[in-house]
PDB file of C-alpha atoms in Angstrom:
ATOM      1  CA  MET O1215     140.572 128.965 104.522  1.00  0.00           C
ATOM      2  CA  TYR O1216     137.445 127.089 105.539  1.00  0.00           C
ATOM      3  CA  TYR O1217     136.502 125.874 108.902  1.00  0.00           C
ATOM      4  CA  ASP O1218     134.286 122.963 109.099  1.00  0.00           C
ATOM      5  CA  GLN O1219     132.798 123.181 112.620  1.00  0.00           C
ATOM      6  CA  TYR O1220     129.719 121.126 113.379  1.00  0.00           C
ATOM      7  CA  PRO O1221     128.324 121.123 116.851  1.00  0.00           C
ATOM      8  CA  TYR O1222     129.371 118.681 119.391  1.00  0.00           C
ATOM      9  CA  GLN O1223     126.018 116.950 119.433  1.00  0.00           C
ATOM     10  CA  ASN O1224     125.035 114.872 116.423  1.00  0.00           C
ATOM     11  CA  THR O1225     121.814 115.796 114.759  1.00  0.00           C
ATOM     12  CA  TYR O1226     120.513 112.250 114.282  1.00  0.00           C
ATOM     13  CA  CYS O1227     118.584 110.504 117.020  1.00  0.00           C
ATOM     14  CA  ASP O1228     119.750 108.577 119.897  1.00  0.00           C
ATOM     15  CA  TYR O1229     118.700 105.254 118.010  1.00  0.00           C
ATOM     16  CA  PHE O1230     121.827 105.336 115.943  1.00  0.00           C
ATOM     17  CA  ARG O1231     124.189 105.907 119.004  1.00  0.00           C
ATOM     18  CA  GLU O1232     122.963 102.770 120.465  1.00  0.00           C
ATOM     19  CA  GLN O1233     123.398 100.402 117.423  1.00  0.00           C
ATOM     20  CA  LYS O1234     126.450  98.282 117.642  1.00  0.00           C
ATOM     21  CA  ASN O1235     127.442  98.317 113.984  1.00  0.00           C
ATOM     22  CA  VAL O1236     126.608 101.967 112.935  1.00  0.00           C
ATOM     23  CA  SER O1237     129.355 104.074 111.492  1.00  0.00           C
ATOM     24  CA  TYR O1238     129.469 107.648 110.356  1.00  0.00           C
ATOM     25  CA  MET O1239     130.434 109.170 106.901  1.00  0.00           C
ATOM     26  CA  ARG O1240     130.562 112.394 105.570  1.00  0.00           C
ATOM     27  CA  LEU O1241     131.269 113.713 101.853  1.00  0.00           C
ATOM     28  CA  LEU O1242     133.880 116.283 100.951  1.00  0.00           C
ATOM     29  CA  HIS O1243     133.870 117.826  97.492  1.00  0.00           C
ATOM     30  CA  ALA O1244     137.555 118.363  96.666  1.00  0.00           C
ATOM     31  CA  SER O1245     137.622 118.025  92.768  1.00  0.00           C
ATOM     32  CA  PRO O1246     138.597 121.605  91.886  1.00  0.00           C
ATOM     33  CA  ASP O1247     137.371 121.789  88.324  1.00  0.00           C
ATOM     34  CA  ALA O1248     134.152 119.713  88.735  1.00  0.00           C
ATOM     35  CA  PRO O1249     130.658 121.209  89.035  1.00  0.00           C
ATOM     36  CA  HIS O1250     128.511 120.969  91.881  1.00  0.00           C
ATOM     37  CA  ILE O1251     127.531 117.373  92.550  1.00  0.00           C
ATOM     38  CA  ASP O1252     124.735 115.076  93.939  1.00  0.00           C
ATOM     39  CA  ALA O1253     125.770 111.883  95.625  1.00  0.00           C
ATOM     40  CA  TYR O1254     123.606 108.675  96.020  1.00  0.00           C
ATOM     41  CA  LEU O1255     124.302 105.756  98.428  1.00  0.00           C
ATOM     42  CA  ASN O1256     122.186 102.689  97.131  1.00  0.00           C
ATOM     43  CA  ASP O1257     120.262 105.156  95.158  1.00  0.00           C
ATOM     44  CA  LYS O1258     119.250 107.351  98.040  1.00  0.00           C
ATOM     45  CA  LEU O1259     120.113 110.928  98.027  1.00  0.00           C
ATOM     46  CA  ILE O1260     122.800 111.684 100.582  1.00  0.00           C
ATOM     47  CA  ALA O1261     124.141 115.068  99.250  1.00  0.00           C
ATOM     48  CA  SER O1262     122.567 117.589  96.997  1.00  0.00           C
ATOM     49  CA  ASN O1263     124.311 120.393  95.081  1.00  0.00           C
ATOM     50  CA  LEU O1264     127.396 120.017  97.055  1.00  0.00           C
ATOM     51  CA  ALA O1265     130.013 122.721  95.999  1.00  0.00           C
ATOM     52  CA  PHE O1266     133.753 122.484  95.781  1.00  0.00           C
ATOM     53  CA  LYS O1267     135.175 122.677  99.462  1.00  0.00           C
ATOM     54  CA  GLY O1268     131.778 121.685 100.697  1.00  0.00           C
ATOM     55  CA  PHE O1269     131.333 119.006 103.365  1.00  0.00           C
ATOM     56  CA  THR O1270     128.071 116.971 104.282  1.00  0.00           C
ATOM     57  CA  GLN O1271     127.299 116.402 107.980  1.00  0.00           C
ATOM     58  CA  TYR O1272     127.882 112.929 109.261  1.00  0.00           C
ATOM     59  CA  LEU O1273     125.438 110.362 108.102  1.00  0.00           C
ATOM     60  CA  PRO O1274     124.800 107.307 110.216  1.00  0.00           C
ATOM     61  CA  VAL O1275     125.073 103.996 108.249  1.00  0.00           C
ATOM     62  CA  THR O1276     125.296 100.491 109.078  1.00  0.00           C
ATOM     63  CA  ALA O1277     128.164  98.320 108.199  1.00  0.00           C
ATOM     64  CA  GLY O1278     128.249  96.658 104.867  1.00  0.00           C
ATOM     65  CA  THR O1279     128.978  96.974 100.990  1.00  0.00           C
ATOM     66  CA  TYR O1280     127.235  99.978  99.249  1.00  0.00           C
ATOM     67  CA  ASN O1281     127.049 101.282  95.740  1.00  0.00           C
ATOM     68  CA  ILE O1282     127.820 104.956  95.605  1.00  0.00           C
ATOM     69  CA  LYS O1283     127.205 107.274  92.634  1.00  0.00           C
ATOM     70  CA  ILE O1284     128.284 110.925  91.992  1.00  0.00           C
ATOM     71  CA  PHE O1285     126.677 113.018  89.469  1.00  0.00           C
ATOM     72  CA  PRO O1286     126.832 116.630  88.159  1.00  0.00           C
ATOM     73  CA  THR O1287     124.014 118.372  90.181  1.00  0.00           C
ATOM     74  CA  GLY O1288     120.483 117.785  88.633  1.00  0.00           C
ATOM     75  CA  LYS O1289     121.767 114.801  86.496  1.00  0.00           C
ATOM     76  CA  ARG O1290     120.816 110.966  86.863  1.00  0.00           C
ATOM     77  CA  ASP O1291     122.527 109.335  83.955  1.00  0.00           C
ATOM     78  CA  ASN O1292     126.179 109.038  83.268  1.00  0.00           C
ATOM     79  CA  PRO O1293     127.606 109.213  86.750  1.00  0.00           C
ATOM     80  CA  VAL O1294     131.077 110.555  86.950  1.00  0.00           C
ATOM     81  CA  ILE O1295     131.702 108.019  89.806  1.00  0.00           C
ATOM     82  CA  ASN O1296     129.989 104.534  90.281  1.00  0.00           C
ATOM     83  CA  THR O1297     131.694 102.351  92.599  1.00  0.00           C
ATOM     84  CA  ARG O1298     131.615 100.096  95.600  1.00  0.00           C
ATOM     85  CA  LEU O1299     132.029 101.449  99.175  1.00  0.00           C
ATOM     86  CA  ASN O1300     132.863  98.996 102.019  1.00  0.00           C
ATOM     87  CA  ILE O1301     131.934 100.151 105.381  1.00  0.00           C
ATOM     88  CA  LYS O1302     133.289  98.572 108.649  1.00  0.00           C
ATOM     89  CA  ALA O1303     131.245  98.537 111.776  1.00  0.00           C
ATOM     90  CA  ARG O1304     131.793 101.506 114.331  1.00  0.00           C
ATOM     91  CA  SER O1305     133.796 103.710 112.082  1.00  0.00           C
ATOM     92  CA  SER O1306     134.005 107.430 111.320  1.00  0.00           C
ATOM     93  CA  PHE O1307     135.392 108.551 108.116  1.00  0.00           C
ATOM     94  CA  THR O1308     135.275 111.218 105.191  1.00  0.00           C
ATOM     95  CA  VAL O1309     134.729 110.275 101.695  1.00  0.00           C
ATOM     96  CA  ALA O1310     136.488 112.691  99.362  1.00  0.00           C
ATOM     97  CA  VAL O1311     135.537 113.291  95.709  1.00  0.00           C
ATOM     98  CA  GLY O1312     138.875 114.323  94.512  1.00  0.00           C
ATOM     99  CA  GLY O1313     141.215 114.583  91.599  1.00  0.00           C
ATOM    100  CA  LYS O1314     140.718 116.378  88.314  1.00  0.00           C
ATOM    101  CA  LEU O1315     137.201 115.961  86.751  1.00  0.00           C
ATOM    102  CA  SER O1316     139.006 114.056  84.014  1.00  0.00           C
ATOM    103  CA  ASN O1317     140.185 111.565  86.513  1.00  0.00           C
ATOM    104  CA  ILE O1318     137.898 111.959  89.315  1.00  0.00           C
ATOM    105  CA  ASN O1319     137.652 109.481  92.231  1.00  0.00           C
ATOM    106  CA  LEU O1320     136.845 108.562  95.793  1.00  0.00           C
ATOM    107  CA  TYR O1321     139.259 108.842  98.605  1.00  0.00           C
ATOM    108  CA  ILE O1322     138.530 107.259 101.839  1.00  0.00           C
ATOM    109  CA  ILE O1323     140.003 108.993 104.893  1.00  0.00           C
ATOM    110  CA  PRO O1324     139.226 107.183 107.953  1.00  0.00           C
ATOM    111  CA  GLU O1325     139.432 108.579 111.523  1.00  0.00           C
ATOM    112  CA  VAL O1326     141.521 106.426 113.779  1.00  0.00           C
ATOM    113  CA  PRO O1327     142.227 108.050 116.977  1.00  0.00           C
ATOM    114  CA  PRO O1328     145.618 107.557 118.830  1.00  0.00           C
ATOM    115  CA  LYS O1329     145.543 107.179 122.326  1.00  0.00           C
ATOM    116  CA  ALA O1330     144.001 110.217 124.106  1.00  0.00           C
ATOM    117  CA  ILE O1331     146.213 112.794 125.723  1.00  0.00           C
ATOM    118  CA  PRO O1332     143.966 114.961 128.104  1.00  0.00           C
ATOM    119  CA  GLY O1333     144.180 118.816 127.032  1.00  0.00           C
ATOM    120  CA  LYS O1334     146.226 118.029 123.798  1.00  0.00           C
ATOM    121  CA  VAL O1335     145.027 118.568 120.320  1.00  0.00           C
ATOM    122  CA  PHE O1336     145.231 115.918 117.535  1.00  0.00           C
ATOM    123  CA  ILE O1337     145.937 117.112 114.022  1.00  0.00           C
ATOM    124  CA  ARG O1338     146.867 115.397 110.672  1.00  0.00           C
ATOM    125  CA  PHE O1339     147.231 116.258 106.911  1.00  0.00           C
ATOM    126  CA  ALA O1340     145.452 115.070 103.884  1.00  0.00           C
ATOM    127  CA  HIS O1341     146.899 116.185 100.332  1.00  0.00           C
ATOM    128  CA  LEU O1342     144.014 116.491  97.797  1.00  0.00           C
ATOM    129  CA  SER O1343     145.662 119.074  95.478  1.00  0.00           C
ATOM    130  CA  PRO O1344     146.137 117.164  92.172  1.00  0.00           C
ATOM    131  CA  ASP O1345     148.876 119.409  90.674  1.00  0.00           C
ATOM    132  CA  THR O1346     150.777 120.045  93.864  1.00  0.00           C
ATOM    133  CA  PRO O1347     154.021 118.308  94.498  1.00  0.00           C
ATOM    134  CA  ASN O1348     154.670 116.401  97.701  1.00  0.00           C
ATOM    135  CA  VAL O1349     154.859 118.748 100.349  1.00  0.00           C
ATOM    136  CA  ASP O1350     156.042 119.154 103.927  1.00  0.00           C
ATOM    137  CA  ILE O1351     153.765 120.955 106.500  1.00  0.00           C
ATOM    138  CA  THR O1352     155.643 123.330 108.757  1.00  0.00           C
ATOM    139  CA  LEU O1353     155.565 126.038 111.154  1.00  0.00           C
ATOM    140  CA  PRO O1354     156.887 129.558 109.800  1.00  0.00           C
ATOM    141  CA  ASP O1355     160.347 128.778 111.515  1.00  0.00           C
ATOM    142  CA  GLY O1356     160.852 125.626 109.426  1.00  0.00           C
ATOM    143  CA  THR O1357     159.624 123.210 112.079  1.00  0.00           C
ATOM    144  CA  ARG O1358     158.103 120.200 110.047  1.00  0.00           C
ATOM    145  CA  LEU O1359     154.943 118.687 111.388  1.00  0.00           C
ATOM    146  CA  PHE O1360     154.423 116.139 108.376  1.00  0.00           C
ATOM    147  CA  LYS O1361     157.071 115.268 105.910  1.00  0.00           C
ATOM    148  CA  ASN O1362     156.841 114.370 102.140  1.00  0.00           C
ATOM    149  CA  VAL O1363     153.250 113.908 101.807  1.00  0.00           C
ATOM    150  CA  GLU O1364     151.991 113.029  98.326  1.00  0.00           C
ATOM    151  CA  PHE O1365     148.940 113.630  96.557  1.00  0.00           C
ATOM    152  CA  LYS O1366     145.983 111.404  97.836  1.00  0.00           C
ATOM    153  CA  GLU O1367     147.878 110.590 100.974  1.00  0.00           C
ATOM    154  CA  TYR O1368     147.039 111.377 104.423  1.00  0.00           C
ATOM    155  CA  THR O1369     149.066 111.275 107.645  1.00  0.00           C
ATOM    156  CA  LYS O1370     148.403 110.045 111.239  1.00  0.00           C
ATOM    157  CA  TYR O1371     147.460 112.112 113.734  1.00  0.00           C
ATOM    158  CA  ILE O1372     150.020 113.992 115.910  1.00  0.00           C
ATOM    159  CA  ALA O1373     149.546 115.687 119.302  1.00  0.00           C
ATOM    160  CA  VAL O1374     149.946 119.574 119.907  1.00  0.00           C
ATOM    161  CA  ASP O1375     149.207 122.120 122.278  1.00  0.00           C
ATOM    162  CA  GLU O1376     146.172 123.880 122.077  1.00  0.00           C
ATOM    163  CA  GLY O1377     146.556 127.592 120.758  1.00  0.00           C
ATOM    164  CA  THR O1378     146.538 129.590 117.514  1.00  0.00           C
ATOM    165  CA  TYR O1379     148.797 128.486 114.691  1.00  0.00           C
ATOM    166  CA  THR O1380     150.172 129.442 111.410  1.00  0.00           C
ATOM    167  CA  LEU O1381     151.012 126.614 109.115  1.00  0.00           C
ATOM    168  CA  GLN O1382     152.797 126.445 105.944  1.00  0.00           C
ATOM    169  CA  ALA O1383     152.905 123.846 102.973  1.00  0.00           C
ATOM    170  CA  ARG O1384     156.253 123.810 101.156  1.00  0.00           C
ATOM    171  CA  PRO O1385     157.587 121.580  98.573  1.00  0.00           C
ATOM    172  CA  SER O1386     159.381 118.743 100.167  1.00  0.00           C
ATOM    173  CA  GLY O1387     162.852 119.810 100.992  1.00  0.00           C
ATOM    174  CA  SER O1388     162.239 123.302 100.181  1.00  0.00           C
ATOM    175  CA  ASN O1389     162.129 126.492 102.368  1.00  0.00           C
ATOM    176  CA  LYS O1390     159.646 128.323 100.033  1.00  0.00           C
ATOM    177  CA  PRO O1391     155.976 128.195 101.007  1.00  0.00           C
ATOM    178  CA  LEU O1392     153.367 127.254  98.465  1.00  0.00           C
ATOM    179  CA  LEU O1393     150.727 128.019 100.955  1.00  0.00           C
ATOM    180  CA  HIS O1394     150.659 130.283 104.173  1.00  0.00           C
ATOM    181  CA  VAL O1395     147.836 129.530 106.555  1.00  0.00           C
ATOM    182  CA  PRO O1396     147.571 131.904 109.556  1.00  0.00           C
ATOM    183  CA  ASN O1397     145.298 132.100 112.592  1.00  0.00           C
ATOM    184  CA  ILE O1398     144.233 128.295 112.847  1.00  0.00           C
ATOM    185  CA  ARG O1399     142.674 128.149 116.216  1.00  0.00           C
ATOM    186  CA  LEU O1400     143.062 124.658 117.738  1.00  0.00           C
ATOM    187  CA  LYS O1401     141.005 123.731 120.752  1.00  0.00           C
ATOM    188  CA  PRO O1402     141.970 120.910 123.212  1.00  0.00           C
ATOM    189  CA  ASN O1403     140.669 117.346 123.254  1.00  0.00           C
ATOM    190  CA  ARG O1404     139.543 117.639 119.594  1.00  0.00           C
ATOM    191  CA  TYR O1405     140.797 116.035 116.458  1.00  0.00           C
ATOM    192  CA  TYR O1406     141.270 118.080 113.134  1.00  0.00           C
ATOM    193  CA  THR O1407     142.232 117.091 109.415  1.00  0.00           C
ATOM    194  CA  ILE O1408     143.898 119.967 107.615  1.00  0.00           C
ATOM    195  CA  TYR O1409     143.053 119.523 103.747  1.00  0.00           C
ATOM    196  CA  ALA O1410     145.099 120.872 100.989  1.00  0.00           C
ATOM    197  CA  VAL O1411     142.602 121.449  97.888  1.00  0.00           C
ATOM    198  CA  GLY O1412     142.727 123.381  94.766  1.00  0.00           C
ATOM    199  CA  PHE O1413     145.568 124.037  92.206  1.00  0.00           C
ATOM    200  CA  THR O1414     149.121 125.402  92.737  1.00  0.00           C
ATOM    201  CA  GLY O1415     149.083 126.321  89.090  1.00  0.00           C
ATOM    202  CA  GLY O1416     145.669 127.425  88.418  1.00  0.00           C
ATOM    203  CA  ASN O1417     142.060 128.324  89.670  1.00  0.00           C
ATOM    204  CA  PRO O1418     140.621 127.682  92.183  1.00  0.00           C
ATOM    205  CA  PRO O1419     143.978 128.311  93.886  1.00  0.00           C
ATOM    206  CA  LEU O1420     145.635 126.174  96.506  1.00  0.00           C
ATOM    207  CA  GLN O1421     143.917 126.415  99.922  1.00  0.00           C
ATOM    208  CA  ALA O1422     143.415 125.021 103.147  1.00  0.00           C
ATOM    209  CA  LEU O1423     140.281 123.448 104.754  1.00  0.00           C
ATOM    210  CA  ILE O1424     140.518 122.897 108.710  1.00  0.00           C
ATOM    211  CA  ALA O1425     137.969 120.302 109.390  1.00  0.00           C
ATOM    212  CA  LEU O1426     136.755 118.981 112.900  1.00  0.00           C
ATOM    213  CA  ASP O1427     136.666 115.233 112.699  1.00  0.00           C
ATOM    214  CA  GLY O1428     133.727 113.219 113.975  1.00  0.00           C
ATOM    215  CA  ILE O1429     135.731 111.244 116.540  1.00  0.00           C
ATOM    216  CA  SER O1430     135.849 114.618 118.474  1.00  0.00           C
ATOM    217  CA  TYR O1431     132.081 114.104 119.487  1.00  0.00           C
ATOM    218  CA  LEU O1432     130.639 111.022 117.884  1.00  0.00           C
ATOM    219  CA  LYS O1433     129.847 107.883 119.924  1.00  0.00           C
ATOM    220  CA  LEU O1434     131.170 104.966 118.291  1.00  0.00           C
TER     221      LEU O1434
END
């Protein structure tokens, strides 16, 4: 399990906070059989030698349409991904590089906060394990938090109490866990995404990444 815990102040200058159309994006390497990657946005390097399960910090970007290219680290020809990325104003999102290397793709996971409830934690689930069936995310007693989530799908945020949780991923409708994730500490007034990555039937194995989302602290 991996905790993505960035500080509660953005590392970029206040200039970006004051601009009306600035958004924030981060990159996640979620392709289990892909090598380390470099990423370019309009031919500007934004991620270098990013390993599987690695996140970048949030990058401030203005609204618009961009070209994004993904290369194996150190390469500059024959990108494994070469596509357009449309960025809306005043948004925060994760760009996941996911799927098997033979079918690698980008998956955009926007952060759209529900109405705040003081003292509550908001969590959601994103399924990025290419060989794992549809899953339910449950508590150990079988209480379902998210139901029948398929590969490439992400859920809406739900509100839960702060505390330490154990979560399980089970094939939809089954009582047998594929993944057991203990000791997840969730703090109040924050937003988290729980990512399933890796392979159920191979290496690297199925595992969870618990990521603190930018809407917890970024000013949009």
